[in-house]
Amino acid sequence: MRPIRASAPGRAGIVGNPSDMYGGTVISTAVPLRARCTLEPAARLTFQSPTQLLTPDTLALAGDAFDVCRVALHGLGFTVESAPFAVRIETDIPPQSGLAGSSALLTAIVACLLHYRGEAWRTPHALAERVRQIEAQLLQVACGYQDFYMAVWGGLNLMEFRDKQGLGADPDEPWATVEPLMNHPRGTPIPLWLATTGGTRFSGTVHANLRARWESGERSVVDGMQRIGRLAREAKRALLEQDWTRLAHLMNENYAIIRDLGGSGESLDQLVACAREHGALGAKLAGAGGAGGTVILLTLTPEQTLPAVRELAGQVIPIAPCAPGVVMG
């Protein structure tokens, strides 16, 4: 057995998140941070990270960093006995930062395991849907679809999730529609940056609360998610026409809706306010909110905005809309 390697990017929602859980639309970009998996021959199944080594006896969840390995193996029908290899994982994506790091890592692991078995995933849609199903069912995470589609596709895309509000309950649920918007390596740069708060939170908790309120028919949540999906469809034109003022306005409305629904958090709100007070035209959550996460901001004066943001942020990252999706090797 030769080593098998795969990597997948994190993502940041520009406009439309989290309407991907509610049959909506999202414009999202891959970020220049990746999760990686390597399978190497071993006498028996072994899990490795840069700081840990474990030889598991079962694939039962243990609440540690290797649960993502366990569910990937279990979800694809592997057992401890049928996996004579080491699964080595590493990531550049800060954990629980709102950049879909766990979804990117799970995508890379599943891609390696399928390659090991000699299975093709037929289409990118099939891989994205399969990984999401594993995370939702085996990790029991309340998750939408954009994280997995972005991990597979990379780039910058408008994604339509119409008729997917059931989150897989319907076996005949349609696949998403993915429209790349800016994938050319020489495409016009977009004036977007990411700022992480340095805090962490579990995105499933944030999503589960809003999802329960949506399922109960709470009008503010139902209407809010419909509006957020519409904002992404409006943002497509603004992005393609490079109307940064309009795009920023749509980002700000997206943020205001989520904030008013209780889906943000104090540290994120402070970061958004700081960015806008120092020249950013728009700023919003890049993923789930809560006690920490990442803000995506649009500024035409980065020399004014970014130094102020760095005073509050753990890390500031430029957007890389040409970052590739899942890559083997």
PDB file of N, CA, C and O in Angstrom, residues 217-245:
ATOM      1  N   GLY A 217     -42.250  26.694  13.811  1.00  0.00           N
ATOM      2  CA  GLY A 217     -43.006  27.678  13.056  1.00  0.00           C
ATOM      3  C   GLY A 217     -42.857  29.101  13.547  1.00  0.00           C
ATOM      4  O   GLY A 217     -43.657  29.972  13.159  1.00  0.00           O
ATOM      5  N   GLU A 218     -41.840  29.375  14.358  1.00  0.00           N
ATOM      6  CA  GLU A 218     -41.638  30.740  14.843  1.00  0.00           C
ATOM      7  C   GLU A 218     -41.476  31.678  13.642  1.00  0.00           C
ATOM      8  O   GLU A 218     -40.561  31.544  12.848  1.00  0.00           O
ATOM      9  N   ARG A 219     -42.385  32.628  13.533  1.00  0.00           N
ATOM     10  CA  ARG A 219     -42.480  33.440  12.329  1.00  0.00           C
ATOM     11  C   ARG A 219     -41.208  34.231  12.053  1.00  0.00           C
ATOM     12  O   ARG A 219     -40.769  34.355  10.903  1.00  0.00           O
ATOM     13  N   SER A 220     -40.563  34.760  13.087  1.00  0.00           N
ATOM     14  CA  SER A 220     -39.360  35.565  12.859  1.00  0.00           C
ATOM     15  C   SER A 220     -38.240  34.720  12.253  1.00  0.00           C
ATOM     16  O   SER A 220     -37.480  35.201  11.397  1.00  0.00           O
ATOM     17  N   VAL A 221     -38.133  33.449  12.668  1.00  0.00           N
ATOM     18  CA  VAL A 221     -37.090  32.579  12.130  1.00  0.00           C
ATOM     19  C   VAL A 221     -37.444  32.149  10.712  1.00  0.00           C
ATOM     20  O   VAL A 221     -36.595  32.173   9.817  1.00  0.00           O
ATOM     21  N   VAL A 222     -38.680  31.759  10.488  1.00  0.00           N
ATOM     22  CA  VAL A 222     -39.102  31.327   9.152  1.00  0.00           C
ATOM     23  C   VAL A 222     -38.912  32.458   8.138  1.00  0.00           C
ATOM     24  O   VAL A 222     -38.307  32.274   7.075  1.00  0.00           O
ATOM     25  N   ASP A 223     -39.405  33.634   8.471  1.00  0.00           N
ATOM     26  CA  ASP A 223     -39.270  34.771   7.560  1.00  0.00           C
ATOM     27  C   ASP A 223     -37.810  35.190   7.405  1.00  0.00           C
ATOM     28  O   ASP A 223     -37.365  35.565   6.312  1.00  0.00           O
ATOM     29  N   GLY A 224     -37.069  35.132   8.510  1.00  0.00           N
ATOM     30  CA  GLY A 224     -35.666  35.526   8.457  1.00  0.00           C
ATOM     31  C   GLY A 224     -34.858  34.645   7.523  1.00  0.00           C
ATOM     32  O   GLY A 224     -34.047  35.141   6.736  1.00  0.00           O
ATOM     33  N   MET A 225     -35.068  33.334   7.579  1.00  0.00           N
ATOM     34  CA  MET A 225     -34.312  32.424   6.720  1.00  0.00           C
ATOM     35  C   MET A 225     -34.711  32.592   5.255  1.00  0.00           C
ATOM     36  O   MET A 225     -33.870  32.497   4.354  1.00  0.00           O
ATOM     37  N   GLN A 226     -35.975  32.851   5.007  1.00  0.00           N
ATOM     38  CA  GLN A 226     -36.391  33.114   3.624  1.00  0.00           C
ATOM     39  C   GLN A 226     -35.713  34.365   3.090  1.00  0.00           C
ATOM     40  O   GLN A 226     -35.238  34.405   1.951  1.00  0.00           O
ATOM     41  N   ARG A 227     -35.657  35.401   3.907  1.00  0.00           N
ATOM     42  CA  ARG A 227     -35.028  36.649   3.478  1.00  0.00           C
ATOM     43  C   ARG A 227     -33.528  36.476   3.265  1.00  0.00           C
ATOM     44  O   ARG A 227     -32.965  36.993   2.296  1.00  0.00           O
ATOM     45  N   ILE A 228     -32.874  35.728   4.142  1.00  0.00           N
ATOM     46  CA  ILE A 228     -31.429  35.527   4.011  1.00  0.00           C
ATOM     47  C   ILE A 228     -31.101  34.798   2.706  1.00  0.00           C
ATOM     48  O   ILE A 228     -30.138  35.134   2.015  1.00  0.00           O
ATOM     49  N   GLY A 229     -31.910  33.798   2.339  1.00  0.00           N
ATOM     50  CA  GLY A 229     -31.702  33.124   1.068  1.00  0.00           C
ATOM     51  C   GLY A 229     -31.864  34.063  -0.105  1.00  0.00           C
ATOM     52  O   GLY A 229     -31.101  34.003  -1.083  1.00  0.00           O
ATOM     53  N   ARG A 230     -32.839  34.952  -0.015  1.00  0.00           N
ATOM     54  CA  ARG A 230     -33.048  35.943  -1.080  1.00  0.00           C
ATOM     55  C   ARG A 230     -31.857  36.897  -1.169  1.00  0.00           C
ATOM     56  O   ARG A 230     -31.451  37.314  -2.261  1.00  0.00           O
ATOM     57  N   LEU A 231     -31.275  37.253  -0.036  1.00  0.00           N
ATOM     58  CA  LEU A 231     -30.117  38.145  -0.044  1.00  0.00           C
ATOM     59  C   LEU A 231     -28.974  37.559  -0.869  1.00  0.00           C
ATOM     60  O   LEU A 231     -28.284  38.279  -1.589  1.00  0.00           O
ATOM     61  N   ALA A 232     -28.751  36.252  -0.762  1.00  0.00           N
ATOM     62  CA  ALA A 232     -27.679  35.625  -1.533  1.00  0.00           C
ATOM     63  C   ALA A 232     -27.956  35.706  -3.026  1.00  0.00           C
ATOM     64  O   ALA A 232     -27.041  35.943  -3.826  1.00  0.00           O
ATOM     65  N   ARG A 233     -29.215  35.524  -3.412  1.00  0.00           N
ATOM     66  CA  ARG A 233     -29.541  35.601  -4.836  1.00  0.00           C
ATOM     67  C   ARG A 233     -29.356  37.025  -5.351  1.00  0.00           C
ATOM     68  O   ARG A 233     -28.941  37.233  -6.496  1.00  0.00           O
ATOM     69  N   GLU A 234     -29.641  37.999  -4.522  1.00  0.00           N
ATOM     70  CA  GLU A 234     -29.392  39.393  -4.901  1.00  0.00           C
ATOM     71  C   GLU A 234     -27.888  39.680  -4.943  1.00  0.00           C
ATOM     72  O   GLU A 234     -27.410  40.454  -5.781  1.00  0.00           O
ATOM     73  N   ALA A 235     -27.150  39.061  -4.044  1.00  0.00           N
ATOM     74  CA  ALA A 235     -25.711  39.318  -3.955  1.00  0.00           C
ATOM     75  C   ALA A 235     -24.944  38.782  -5.154  1.00  0.00           C
ATOM     76  O   ALA A 235     -23.844  39.258  -5.447  1.00  0.00           O
ATOM     77  N   LYS A 236     -25.491  37.815  -5.858  1.00  0.00           N
ATOM     78  CA  LYS A 236     -24.826  37.285  -7.046  1.00  0.00           C
ATOM     79  C   LYS A 236     -24.532  38.409  -8.039  1.00  0.00           C
ATOM     80  O   LYS A 236     -23.409  38.543  -8.544  1.00  0.00           O
ATOM     81  N   ARG A 237     -25.521  39.225  -8.302  1.00  0.00           N
ATOM     82  CA  ARG A 237     -25.328  40.323  -9.261  1.00  0.00           C
ATOM     83  C   ARG A 237     -24.308  41.328  -8.736  1.00  0.00           C
ATOM     84  O   ARG A 237     -23.431  41.788  -9.473  1.00  0.00           O
ATOM     85  N   ALA A 238     -24.421  41.672  -7.457  1.00  0.00           N
ATOM     86  CA  ALA A 238     -23.494  42.641  -6.883  1.00  0.00           C
ATOM     87  C   ALA A 238     -22.056  42.130  -6.973  1.00  0.00           C
ATOM     88  O   ALA A 238     -21.128  42.888  -7.297  1.00  0.00           O
ATOM     89  N   LEU A 239     -21.856  40.856  -6.712  1.00  0.00           N
ATOM     90  CA  LEU A 239     -20.517  40.289  -6.753  1.00  0.00           C
ATOM     91  C   LEU A 239     -19.963  40.279  -8.164  1.00  0.00           C
ATOM     92  O   LEU A 239     -18.817  40.699  -8.410  1.00  0.00           O
ATOM     93  N   LEU A 240     -20.768  39.822  -9.111  1.00  0.00           N
ATOM     94  CA  LEU A 240     -20.291  39.740 -10.492  1.00  0.00           C
ATOM     95  C   LEU A 240     -20.061  41.114 -11.114  1.00  0.00           C
ATOM     96  O   LEU A 240     -19.174  41.286 -11.953  1.00  0.00           O
ATOM     97  N   GLU A 241     -20.845  42.102 -10.698  1.00  0.00           N
ATOM     98  CA  GLU A 241     -20.667  43.470 -11.197  1.00  0.00           C
ATOM     99  C   GLU A 241     -19.670  44.266 -10.352  1.00  0.00           C
ATOM    100  O   GLU A 241     -19.420  45.430 -10.630  1.00  0.00           O
ATOM    101  N   GLN A 242     -19.119  43.623  -9.335  1.00  0.00           N
ATOM    102  CA  GLN A 242     -18.159  44.262  -8.430  1.00  0.00           C
ATOM    103  C   GLN A 242     -18.745  45.521  -7.797  1.00  0.00           C
ATOM    104  O   GLN A 242     -18.055  46.521  -7.607  1.00  0.00           O
ATOM    105  N   ASP A 243     -20.015  45.437  -7.473  1.00  0.00           N
ATOM    106  CA  ASP A 243     -20.689  46.531  -6.776  1.00  0.00           C
ATOM    107  C   ASP A 243     -20.495  46.280  -5.284  1.00  0.00           C
ATOM    108  O   ASP A 243     -21.347  45.712  -4.603  1.00  0.00           O
ATOM    109  N   TRP A 244     -19.350  46.694  -4.766  1.00  0.00           N
ATOM    110  CA  TRP A 244     -18.966  46.365  -3.403  1.00  0.00           C
ATOM    111  C   TRP A 244     -19.869  47.024  -2.377  1.00  0.00           C
ATOM    112  O   TRP A 244     -20.119  46.461  -1.310  1.00  0.00           O
ATOM    113  N   THR A 245     -20.371  48.216  -2.701  1.00  0.00           N
ATOM    114  CA  THR A 245     -21.275  48.880  -1.763  1.00  0.00           C
ATOM    115  C   THR A 245     -22.566  48.080  -1.598  1.00  0.00           C
ATOM    116  O   THR A 245     -23.062  47.887  -0.482  1.00  0.00           O
TER     117      THR A 245
END
